[in-house]
PDB file of C-alpha atoms and ligand atoms in Angstrom:
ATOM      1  CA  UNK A  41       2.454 -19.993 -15.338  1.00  0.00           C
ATOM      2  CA  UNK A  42      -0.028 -22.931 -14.398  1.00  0.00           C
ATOM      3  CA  UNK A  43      -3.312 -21.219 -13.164  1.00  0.00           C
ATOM      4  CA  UNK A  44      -3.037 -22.640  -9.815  1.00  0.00           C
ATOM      5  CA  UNK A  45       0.128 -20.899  -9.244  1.00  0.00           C
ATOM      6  CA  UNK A  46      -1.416 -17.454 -10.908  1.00  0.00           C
ATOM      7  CA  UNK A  47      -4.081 -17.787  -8.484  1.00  0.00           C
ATOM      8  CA  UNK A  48      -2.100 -18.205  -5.664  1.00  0.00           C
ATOM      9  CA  UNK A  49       0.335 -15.380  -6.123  1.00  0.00           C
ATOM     10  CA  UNK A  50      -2.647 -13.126  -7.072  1.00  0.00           C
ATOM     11  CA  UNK A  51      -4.423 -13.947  -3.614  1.00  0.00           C
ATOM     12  CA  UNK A  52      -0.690 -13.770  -1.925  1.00  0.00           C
ATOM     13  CA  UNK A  53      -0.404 -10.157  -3.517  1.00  0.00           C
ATOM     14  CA  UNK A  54      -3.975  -9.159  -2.276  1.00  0.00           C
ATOM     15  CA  UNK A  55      -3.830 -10.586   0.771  1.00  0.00           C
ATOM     16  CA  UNK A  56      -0.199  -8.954   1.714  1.00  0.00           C
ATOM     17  CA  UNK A  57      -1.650  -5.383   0.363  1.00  0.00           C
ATOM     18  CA  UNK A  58      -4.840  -5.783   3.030  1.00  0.00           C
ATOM     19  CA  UNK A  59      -3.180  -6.059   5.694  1.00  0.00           C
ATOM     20  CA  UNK A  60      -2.400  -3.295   7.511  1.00  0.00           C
ATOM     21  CA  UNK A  61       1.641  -2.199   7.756  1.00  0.00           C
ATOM     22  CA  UNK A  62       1.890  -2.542  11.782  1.00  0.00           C
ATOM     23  CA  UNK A  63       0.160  -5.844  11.916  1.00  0.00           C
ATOM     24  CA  UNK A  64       2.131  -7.602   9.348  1.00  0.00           C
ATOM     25  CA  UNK A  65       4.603 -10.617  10.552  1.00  0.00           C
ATOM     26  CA  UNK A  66       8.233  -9.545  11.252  1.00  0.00           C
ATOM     27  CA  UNK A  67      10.495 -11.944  10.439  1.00  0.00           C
ATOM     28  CA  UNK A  68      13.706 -11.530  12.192  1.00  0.00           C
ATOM     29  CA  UNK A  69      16.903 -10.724  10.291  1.00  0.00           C
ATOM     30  CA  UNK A  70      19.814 -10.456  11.654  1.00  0.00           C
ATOM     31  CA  UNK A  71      23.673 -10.296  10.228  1.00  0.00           C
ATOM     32  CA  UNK A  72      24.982 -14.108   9.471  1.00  0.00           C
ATOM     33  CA  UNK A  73      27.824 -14.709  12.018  1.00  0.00           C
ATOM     34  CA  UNK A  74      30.507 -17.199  12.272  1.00  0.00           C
ATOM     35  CA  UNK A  75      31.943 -18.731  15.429  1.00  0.00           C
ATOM     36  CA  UNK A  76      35.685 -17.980  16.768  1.00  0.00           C
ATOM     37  CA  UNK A  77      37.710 -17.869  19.756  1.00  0.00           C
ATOM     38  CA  UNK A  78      39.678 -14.777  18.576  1.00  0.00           C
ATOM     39  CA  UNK A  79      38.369 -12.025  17.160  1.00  0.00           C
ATOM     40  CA  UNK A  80      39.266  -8.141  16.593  1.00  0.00           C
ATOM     41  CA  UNK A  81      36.888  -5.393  18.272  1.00  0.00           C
ATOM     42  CA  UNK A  82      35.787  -2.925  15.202  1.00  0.00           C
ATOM     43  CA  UNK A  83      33.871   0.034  16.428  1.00  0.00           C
ATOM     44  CA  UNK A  84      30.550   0.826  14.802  1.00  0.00           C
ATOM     45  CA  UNK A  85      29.249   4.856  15.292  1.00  0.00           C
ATOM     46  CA  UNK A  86      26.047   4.149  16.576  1.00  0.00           C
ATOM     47  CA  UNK A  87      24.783   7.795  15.633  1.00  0.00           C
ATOM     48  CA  UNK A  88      26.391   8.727  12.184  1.00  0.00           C
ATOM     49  CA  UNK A  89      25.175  12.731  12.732  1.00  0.00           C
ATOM     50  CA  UNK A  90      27.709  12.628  15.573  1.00  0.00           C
ATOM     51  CA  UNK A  91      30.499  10.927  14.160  1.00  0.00           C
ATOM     52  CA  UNK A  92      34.375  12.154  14.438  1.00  0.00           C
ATOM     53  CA  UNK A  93      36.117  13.817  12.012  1.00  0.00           C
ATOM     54  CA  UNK A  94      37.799  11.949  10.209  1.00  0.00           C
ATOM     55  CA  UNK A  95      35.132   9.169  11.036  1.00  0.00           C
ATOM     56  CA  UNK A  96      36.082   6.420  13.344  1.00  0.00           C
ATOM     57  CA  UNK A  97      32.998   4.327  12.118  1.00  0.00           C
ATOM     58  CA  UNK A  98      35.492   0.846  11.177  1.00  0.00           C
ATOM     59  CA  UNK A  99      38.159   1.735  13.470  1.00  0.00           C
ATOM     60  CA  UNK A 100      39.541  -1.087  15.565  1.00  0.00           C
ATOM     61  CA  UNK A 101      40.362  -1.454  19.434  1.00  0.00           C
ATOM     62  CA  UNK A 102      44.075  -1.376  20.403  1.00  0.00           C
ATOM     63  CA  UNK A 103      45.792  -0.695  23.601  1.00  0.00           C
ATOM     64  CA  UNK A 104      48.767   2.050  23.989  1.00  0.00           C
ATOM     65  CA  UNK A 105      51.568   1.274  26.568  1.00  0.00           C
ATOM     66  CA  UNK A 106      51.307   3.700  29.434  1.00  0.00           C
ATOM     67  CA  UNK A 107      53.420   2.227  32.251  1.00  0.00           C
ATOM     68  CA  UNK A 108      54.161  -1.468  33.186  1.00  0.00           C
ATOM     69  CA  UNK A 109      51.180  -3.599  32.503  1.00  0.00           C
ATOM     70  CA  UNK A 110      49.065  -0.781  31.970  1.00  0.00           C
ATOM     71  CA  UNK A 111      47.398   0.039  28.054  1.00  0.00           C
ATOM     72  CA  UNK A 112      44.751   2.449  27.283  1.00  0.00           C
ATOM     73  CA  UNK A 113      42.387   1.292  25.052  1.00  0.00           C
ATOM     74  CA  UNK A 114      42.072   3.467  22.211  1.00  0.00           C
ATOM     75  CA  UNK A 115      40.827   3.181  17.972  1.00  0.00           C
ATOM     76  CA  UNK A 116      43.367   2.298  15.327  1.00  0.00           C
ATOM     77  CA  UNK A 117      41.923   3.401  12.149  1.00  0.00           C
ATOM     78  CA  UNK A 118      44.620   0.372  10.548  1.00  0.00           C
ATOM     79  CA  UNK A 119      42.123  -1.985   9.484  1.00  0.00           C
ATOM     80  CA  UNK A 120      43.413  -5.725  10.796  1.00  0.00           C
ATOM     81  CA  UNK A 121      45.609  -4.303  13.071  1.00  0.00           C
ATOM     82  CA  UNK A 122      43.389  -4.468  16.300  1.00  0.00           C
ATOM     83  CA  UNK A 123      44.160  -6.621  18.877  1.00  0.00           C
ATOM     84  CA  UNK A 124      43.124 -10.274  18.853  1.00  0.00           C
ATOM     85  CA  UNK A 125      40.746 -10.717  22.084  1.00  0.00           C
ATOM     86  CA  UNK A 126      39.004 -13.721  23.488  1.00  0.00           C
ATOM     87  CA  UNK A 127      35.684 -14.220  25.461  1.00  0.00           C
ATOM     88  CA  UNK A 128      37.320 -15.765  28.856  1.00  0.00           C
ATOM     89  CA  UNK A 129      34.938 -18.010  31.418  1.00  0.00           C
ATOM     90  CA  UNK A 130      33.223 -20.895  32.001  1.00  0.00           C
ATOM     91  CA  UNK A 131      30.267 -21.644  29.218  1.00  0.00           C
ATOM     92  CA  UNK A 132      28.027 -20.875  32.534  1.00  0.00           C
ATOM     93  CA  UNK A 133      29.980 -17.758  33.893  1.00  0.00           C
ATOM     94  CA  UNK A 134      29.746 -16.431  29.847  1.00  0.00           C
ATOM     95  CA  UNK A 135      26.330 -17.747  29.797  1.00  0.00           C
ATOM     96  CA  UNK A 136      25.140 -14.834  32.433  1.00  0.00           C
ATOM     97  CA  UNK A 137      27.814 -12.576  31.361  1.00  0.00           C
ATOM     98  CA  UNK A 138      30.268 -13.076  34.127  1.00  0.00           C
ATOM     99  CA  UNK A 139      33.133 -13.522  31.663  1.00  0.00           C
ATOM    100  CA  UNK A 140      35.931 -10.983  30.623  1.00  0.00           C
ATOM    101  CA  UNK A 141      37.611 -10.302  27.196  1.00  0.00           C
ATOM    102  CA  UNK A 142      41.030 -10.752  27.408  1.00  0.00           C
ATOM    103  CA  UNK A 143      44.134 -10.652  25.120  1.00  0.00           C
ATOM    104  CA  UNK A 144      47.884 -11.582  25.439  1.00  0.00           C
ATOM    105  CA  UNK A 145      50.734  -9.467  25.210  1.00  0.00           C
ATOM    106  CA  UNK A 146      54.498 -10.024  25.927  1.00  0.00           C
ATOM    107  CA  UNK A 147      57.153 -13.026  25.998  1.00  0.00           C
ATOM    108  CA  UNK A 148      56.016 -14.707  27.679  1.00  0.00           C
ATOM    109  CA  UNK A 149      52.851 -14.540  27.406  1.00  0.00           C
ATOM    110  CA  UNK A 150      50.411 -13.200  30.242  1.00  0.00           C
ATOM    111  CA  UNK A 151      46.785 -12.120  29.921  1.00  0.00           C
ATOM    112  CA  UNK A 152      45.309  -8.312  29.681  1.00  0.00           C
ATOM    113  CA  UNK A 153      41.730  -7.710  30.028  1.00  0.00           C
ATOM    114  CA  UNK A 154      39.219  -4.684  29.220  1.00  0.00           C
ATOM    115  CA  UNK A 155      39.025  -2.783  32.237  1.00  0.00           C
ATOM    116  CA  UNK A 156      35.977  -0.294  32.279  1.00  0.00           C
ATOM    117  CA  UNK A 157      36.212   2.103  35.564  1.00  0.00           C
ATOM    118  CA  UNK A 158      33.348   1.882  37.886  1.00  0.00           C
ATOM    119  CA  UNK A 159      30.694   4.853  38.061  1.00  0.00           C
ATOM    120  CA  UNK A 160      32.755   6.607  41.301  1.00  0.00           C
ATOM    121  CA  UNK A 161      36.029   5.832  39.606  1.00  0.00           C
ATOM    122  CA  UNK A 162      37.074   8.749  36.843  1.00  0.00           C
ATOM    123  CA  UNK A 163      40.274   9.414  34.690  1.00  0.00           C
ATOM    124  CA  UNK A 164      43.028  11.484  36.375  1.00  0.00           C
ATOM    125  CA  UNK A 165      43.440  13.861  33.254  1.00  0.00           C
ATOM    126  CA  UNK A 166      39.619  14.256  32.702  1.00  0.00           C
ATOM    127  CA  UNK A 167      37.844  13.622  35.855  1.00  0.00           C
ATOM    128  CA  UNK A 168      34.128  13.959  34.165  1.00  0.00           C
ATOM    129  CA  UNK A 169      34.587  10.363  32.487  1.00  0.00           C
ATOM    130  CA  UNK A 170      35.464   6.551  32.741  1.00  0.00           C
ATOM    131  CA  UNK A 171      38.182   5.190  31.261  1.00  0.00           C
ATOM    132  CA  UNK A 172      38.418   2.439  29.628  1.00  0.00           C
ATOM    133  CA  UNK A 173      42.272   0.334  29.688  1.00  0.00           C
ATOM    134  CA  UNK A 174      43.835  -3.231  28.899  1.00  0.00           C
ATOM    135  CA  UNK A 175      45.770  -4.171  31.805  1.00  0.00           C
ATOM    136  CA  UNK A 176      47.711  -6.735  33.179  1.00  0.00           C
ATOM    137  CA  UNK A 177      45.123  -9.041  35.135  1.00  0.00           C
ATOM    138  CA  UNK A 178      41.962 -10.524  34.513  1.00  0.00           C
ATOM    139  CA  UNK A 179      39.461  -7.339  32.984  1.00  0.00           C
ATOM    140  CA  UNK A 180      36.339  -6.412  34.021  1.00  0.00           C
ATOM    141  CA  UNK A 181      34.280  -9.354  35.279  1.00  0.00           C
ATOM    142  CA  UNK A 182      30.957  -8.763  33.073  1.00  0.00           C
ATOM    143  CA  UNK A 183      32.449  -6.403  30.684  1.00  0.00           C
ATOM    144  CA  UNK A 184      31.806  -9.049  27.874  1.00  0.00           C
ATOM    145  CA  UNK A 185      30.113  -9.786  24.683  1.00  0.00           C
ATOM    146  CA  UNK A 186      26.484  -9.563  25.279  1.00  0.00           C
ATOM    147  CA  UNK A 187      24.722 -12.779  25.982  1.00  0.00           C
ATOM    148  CA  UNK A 188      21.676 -14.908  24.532  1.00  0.00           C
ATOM    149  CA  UNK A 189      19.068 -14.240  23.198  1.00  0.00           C
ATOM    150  CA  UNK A 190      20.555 -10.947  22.300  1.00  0.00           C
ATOM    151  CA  UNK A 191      20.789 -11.478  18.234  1.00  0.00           C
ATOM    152  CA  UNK A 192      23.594  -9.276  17.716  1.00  0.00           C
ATOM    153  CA  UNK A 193      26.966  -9.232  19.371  1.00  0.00           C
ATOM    154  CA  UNK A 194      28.796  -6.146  21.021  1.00  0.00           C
ATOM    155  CA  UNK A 195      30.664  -5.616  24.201  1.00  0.00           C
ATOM    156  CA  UNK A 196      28.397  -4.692  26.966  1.00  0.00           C
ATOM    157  CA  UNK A 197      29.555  -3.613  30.614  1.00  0.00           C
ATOM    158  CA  UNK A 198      27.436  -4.226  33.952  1.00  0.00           C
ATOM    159  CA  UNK A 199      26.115  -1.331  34.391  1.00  0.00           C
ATOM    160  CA  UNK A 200      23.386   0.745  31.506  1.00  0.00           C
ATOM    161  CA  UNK A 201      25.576   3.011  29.014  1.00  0.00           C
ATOM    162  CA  UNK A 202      27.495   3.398  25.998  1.00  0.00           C
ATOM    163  CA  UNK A 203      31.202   2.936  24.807  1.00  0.00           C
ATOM    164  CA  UNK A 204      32.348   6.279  23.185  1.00  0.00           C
ATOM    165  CA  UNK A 205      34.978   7.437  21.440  1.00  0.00           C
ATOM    166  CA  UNK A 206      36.809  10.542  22.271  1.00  0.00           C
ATOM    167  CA  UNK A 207      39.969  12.225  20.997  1.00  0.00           C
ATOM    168  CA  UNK A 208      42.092  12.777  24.021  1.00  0.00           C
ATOM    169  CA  UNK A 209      45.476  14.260  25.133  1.00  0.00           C
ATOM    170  CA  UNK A 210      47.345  11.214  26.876  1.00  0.00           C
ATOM    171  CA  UNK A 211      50.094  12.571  29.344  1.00  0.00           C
ATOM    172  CA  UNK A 212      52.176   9.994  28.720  1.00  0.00           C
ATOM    173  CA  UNK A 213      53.242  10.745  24.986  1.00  0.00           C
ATOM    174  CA  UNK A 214      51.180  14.580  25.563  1.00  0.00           C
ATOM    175  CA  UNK A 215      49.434  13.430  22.224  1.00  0.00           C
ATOM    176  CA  UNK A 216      45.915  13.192  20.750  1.00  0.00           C
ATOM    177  CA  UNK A 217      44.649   9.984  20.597  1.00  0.00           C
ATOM    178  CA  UNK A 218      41.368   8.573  19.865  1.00  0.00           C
ATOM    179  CA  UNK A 219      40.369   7.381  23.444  1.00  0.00           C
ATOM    180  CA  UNK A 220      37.655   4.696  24.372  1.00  0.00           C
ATOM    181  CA  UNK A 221      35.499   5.373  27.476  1.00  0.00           C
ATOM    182  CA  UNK A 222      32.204   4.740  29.197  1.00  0.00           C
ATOM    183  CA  UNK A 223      29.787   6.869  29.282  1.00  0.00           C
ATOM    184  CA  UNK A 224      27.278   5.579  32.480  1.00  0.00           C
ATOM    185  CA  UNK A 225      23.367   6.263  31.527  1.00  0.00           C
ATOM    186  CA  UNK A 226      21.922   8.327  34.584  1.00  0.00           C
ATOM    187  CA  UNK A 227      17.788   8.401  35.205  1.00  0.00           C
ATOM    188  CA  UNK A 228      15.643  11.212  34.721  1.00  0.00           C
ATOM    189  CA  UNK A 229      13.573  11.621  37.739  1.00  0.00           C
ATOM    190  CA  UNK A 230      10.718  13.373  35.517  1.00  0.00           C
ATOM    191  CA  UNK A 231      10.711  10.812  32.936  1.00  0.00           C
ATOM    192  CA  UNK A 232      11.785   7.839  34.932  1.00  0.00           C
ATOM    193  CA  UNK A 233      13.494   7.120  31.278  1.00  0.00           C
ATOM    194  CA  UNK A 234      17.193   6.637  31.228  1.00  0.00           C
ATOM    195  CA  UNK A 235      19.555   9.690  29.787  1.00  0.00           C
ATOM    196  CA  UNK A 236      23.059   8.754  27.867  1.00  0.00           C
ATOM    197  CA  UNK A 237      25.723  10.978  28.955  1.00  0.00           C
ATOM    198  CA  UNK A 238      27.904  11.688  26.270  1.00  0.00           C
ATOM    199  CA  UNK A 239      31.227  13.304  26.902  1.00  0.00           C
ATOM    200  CA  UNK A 240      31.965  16.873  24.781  1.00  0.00           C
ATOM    201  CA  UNK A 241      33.852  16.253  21.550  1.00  0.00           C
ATOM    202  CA  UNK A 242      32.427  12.258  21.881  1.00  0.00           C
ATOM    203  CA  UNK A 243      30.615  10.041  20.041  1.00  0.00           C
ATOM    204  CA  UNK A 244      28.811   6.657  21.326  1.00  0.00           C
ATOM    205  CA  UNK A 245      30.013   3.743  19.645  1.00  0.00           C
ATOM    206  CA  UNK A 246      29.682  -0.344  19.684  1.00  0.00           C
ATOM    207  CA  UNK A 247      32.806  -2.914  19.463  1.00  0.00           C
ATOM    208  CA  UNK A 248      31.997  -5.785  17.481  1.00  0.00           C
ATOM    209  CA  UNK A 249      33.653  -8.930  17.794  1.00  0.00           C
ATOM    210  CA  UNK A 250      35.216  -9.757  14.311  1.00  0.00           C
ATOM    211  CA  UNK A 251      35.986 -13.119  13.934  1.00  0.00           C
ATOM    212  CA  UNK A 252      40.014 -13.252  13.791  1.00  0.00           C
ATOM    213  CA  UNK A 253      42.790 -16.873  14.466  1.00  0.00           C
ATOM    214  CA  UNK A 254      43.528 -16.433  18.162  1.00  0.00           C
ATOM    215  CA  UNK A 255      47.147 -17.316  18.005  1.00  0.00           C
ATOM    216  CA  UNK A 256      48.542 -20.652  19.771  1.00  0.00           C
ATOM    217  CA  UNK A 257      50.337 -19.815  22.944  1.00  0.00           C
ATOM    218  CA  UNK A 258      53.725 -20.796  23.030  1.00  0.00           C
ATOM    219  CA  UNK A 259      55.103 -23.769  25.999  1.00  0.00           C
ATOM    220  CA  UNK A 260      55.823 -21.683  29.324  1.00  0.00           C
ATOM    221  CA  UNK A 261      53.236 -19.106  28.672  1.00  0.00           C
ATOM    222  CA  UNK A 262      51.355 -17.486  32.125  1.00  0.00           C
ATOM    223  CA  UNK A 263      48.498 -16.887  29.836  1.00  0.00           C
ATOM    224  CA  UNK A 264      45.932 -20.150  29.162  1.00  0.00           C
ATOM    225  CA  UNK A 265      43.004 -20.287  26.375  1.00  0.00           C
ATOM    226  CA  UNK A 266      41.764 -23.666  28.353  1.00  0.00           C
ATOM    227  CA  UNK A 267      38.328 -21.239  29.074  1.00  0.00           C
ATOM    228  CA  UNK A 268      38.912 -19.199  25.940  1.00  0.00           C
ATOM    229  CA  UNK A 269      35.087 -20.327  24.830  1.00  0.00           C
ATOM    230  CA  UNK A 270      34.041 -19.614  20.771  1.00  0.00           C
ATOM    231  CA  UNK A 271      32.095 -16.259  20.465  1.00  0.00           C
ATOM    232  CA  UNK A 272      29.729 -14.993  17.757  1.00  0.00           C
ATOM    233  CA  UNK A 273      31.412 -12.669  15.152  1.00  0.00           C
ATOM    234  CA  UNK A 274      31.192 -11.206  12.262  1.00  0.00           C
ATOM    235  CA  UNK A 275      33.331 -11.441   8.941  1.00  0.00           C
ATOM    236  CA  UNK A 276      33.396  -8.170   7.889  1.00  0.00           C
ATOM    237  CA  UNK A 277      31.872  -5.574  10.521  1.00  0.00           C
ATOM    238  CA  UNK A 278      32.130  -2.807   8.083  1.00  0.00           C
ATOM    239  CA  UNK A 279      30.493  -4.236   5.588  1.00  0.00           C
ATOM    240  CA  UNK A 280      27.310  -4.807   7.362  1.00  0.00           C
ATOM    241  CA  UNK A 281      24.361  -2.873   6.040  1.00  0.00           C
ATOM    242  CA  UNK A 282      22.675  -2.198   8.962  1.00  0.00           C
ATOM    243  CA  UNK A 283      19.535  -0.230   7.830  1.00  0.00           C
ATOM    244  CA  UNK A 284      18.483  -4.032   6.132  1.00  0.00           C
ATOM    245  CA  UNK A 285      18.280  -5.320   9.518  1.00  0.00           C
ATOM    246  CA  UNK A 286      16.566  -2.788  11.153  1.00  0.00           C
ATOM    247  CA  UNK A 287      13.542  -4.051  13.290  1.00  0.00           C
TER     248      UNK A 287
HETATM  249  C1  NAG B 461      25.764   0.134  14.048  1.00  0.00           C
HETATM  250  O1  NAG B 461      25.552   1.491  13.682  1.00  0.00           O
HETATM  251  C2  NAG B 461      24.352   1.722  12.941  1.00  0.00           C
HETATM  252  C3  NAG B 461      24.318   3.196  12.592  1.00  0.00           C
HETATM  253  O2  NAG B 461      25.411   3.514  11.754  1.00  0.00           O
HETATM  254  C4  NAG B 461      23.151   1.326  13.769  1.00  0.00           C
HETATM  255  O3  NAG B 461      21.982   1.474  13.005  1.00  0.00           O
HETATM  256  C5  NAG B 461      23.274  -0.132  14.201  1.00  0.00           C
HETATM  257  O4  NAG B 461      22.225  -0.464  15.081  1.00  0.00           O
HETATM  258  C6  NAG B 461      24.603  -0.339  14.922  1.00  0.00           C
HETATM  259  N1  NAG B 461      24.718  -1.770  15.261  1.00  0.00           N
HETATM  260  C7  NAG B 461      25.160  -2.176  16.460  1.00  0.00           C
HETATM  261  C8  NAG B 461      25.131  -3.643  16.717  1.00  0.00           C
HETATM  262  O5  NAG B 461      25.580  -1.390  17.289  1.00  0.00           O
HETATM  263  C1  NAG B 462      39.540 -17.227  32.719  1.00  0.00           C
HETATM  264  O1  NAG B 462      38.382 -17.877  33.212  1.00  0.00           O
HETATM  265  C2  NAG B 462      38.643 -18.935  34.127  1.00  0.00           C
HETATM  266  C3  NAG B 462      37.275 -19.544  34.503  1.00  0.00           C
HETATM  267  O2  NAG B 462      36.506 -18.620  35.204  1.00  0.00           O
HETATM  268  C4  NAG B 462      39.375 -18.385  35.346  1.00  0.00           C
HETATM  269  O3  NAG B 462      39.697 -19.458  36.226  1.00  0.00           O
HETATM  270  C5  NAG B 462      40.655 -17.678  34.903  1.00  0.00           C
HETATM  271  O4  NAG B 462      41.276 -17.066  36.012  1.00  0.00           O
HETATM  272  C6  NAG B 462      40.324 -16.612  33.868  1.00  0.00           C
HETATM  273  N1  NAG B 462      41.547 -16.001  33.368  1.00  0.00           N
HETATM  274  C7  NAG B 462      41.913 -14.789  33.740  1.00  0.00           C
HETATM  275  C8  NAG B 462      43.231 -14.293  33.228  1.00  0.00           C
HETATM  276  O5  NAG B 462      41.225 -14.080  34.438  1.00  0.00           O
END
């Protein structure tokens, strides 16, 4: 090594080792994405120690017919077989988060969106939470993936909370599924810090856009991808190592 170089990795190495741990430069590093229109929604347990059993950590978002138009939104643990969803709006609307994520279903085809109920709206089989569907229409205005500058990408709602996943009896088949819902953070007046409220038998998870061929719609379709705008996603969600890009 020429002694210039020595040197300068020597005072490199001494330098790094003085400075103190909380002061040093973090250098931001975050997943590499790619850029799609379509793309799956993989759910990502947020708190391993609470994870199902079997874990749903991977699982992807699908809905389940439940009457005409109407889907709930629950985890397929068939990797590639989620649905293929699209960030819908206008670059501004998605810009502030005022799009929807939509998907189309049905011959031919017409749009579904992600429907999260409001905090005074609750599920008629389990009145303590929020569901979470894919119906007919246009979604939840602002349920959407989260906007700039947030590095990584996830579907938020409106208002503070959580997506969980919960396994559920659904009256219309009377079987167990896996069932997404929101779980609405509340304040504690003490603390003045906000409190997640997750549902018995739940645990919180994220849905992660990855990046999937949003299929062409065919002539005479009711749906339209003319404000289907390219979202952030990921390759391979589950094979993201997230404790290398922790802050
Ligand atoms: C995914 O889950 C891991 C825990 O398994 C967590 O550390 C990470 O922050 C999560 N990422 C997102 C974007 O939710
Ligand atoms: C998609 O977004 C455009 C622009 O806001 C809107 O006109 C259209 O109605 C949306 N599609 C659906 C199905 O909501």
């Amino acid at each position: 090594m020429p002694l210039f170089t020595a040197l300068v990795a020597a005072g490199a190495a001494a330098l790094t080792s003085a400075i103190p741990l909380e002061s040093r430069q973090v250098i931001p590093n975050y997943p590499p994405n790619l850029l799609s229109t379509g793309f799956r929604l993989v759910a990502n347990v947020t708190d391993p120690a609470t994870d199902l059993t079997p874990s749903v950590d991977g699982w992807e978002l699908i809905g389940i017919h439940v009457g005409a138009g109407l889907n709930d939104a629950v985890l397929t643990e068939v990797a590639g077989d989620g649905r293929i969803f699209y960030h819908n709006g206008t670059a501004e609307e998605v810009r502030y988060g005022r799009g929807s994520i939509l998907t189309d279903s049905g011959n031919p085809p017409f749009p579904s969106g992600i429907d999260v109920q409001g905090e005074t709206e609750h599920d008629a089989t389990y009145p303590g939470e929020h569901a979470v569907a894919i119906n007919g229409g246009s979604g939840t205005i602002g349920v959407s993936l989260l906007p700039p500058p947030d590095p990584y990408f996830y579907v938020t709602a409106l208002a503070p909370g959580t997506f969980v996943a919960c396994p559920r009896n659904v009256p219309y088949y009377n079987e167990e599924f896996i069932v997404v819902r929101f779980a609405y953070d509340t304040w504690d007046p003490d603390t003045a810090l906000p409190v997640r409220n997750i549902p018995e038998g739940c645990t919180a998870i994220t849905l992660i856009p990855e990046c999937d061929t949003l299929p062409q719609l065919p002539e005479g379709s009711i749906s339209s991808h003319a404000e289907a705008r390219n979202s952030k996603c990921y390759e391979d969600v589950s094979a993201i190592n997230w404790p290398e890009y922790g802050p």
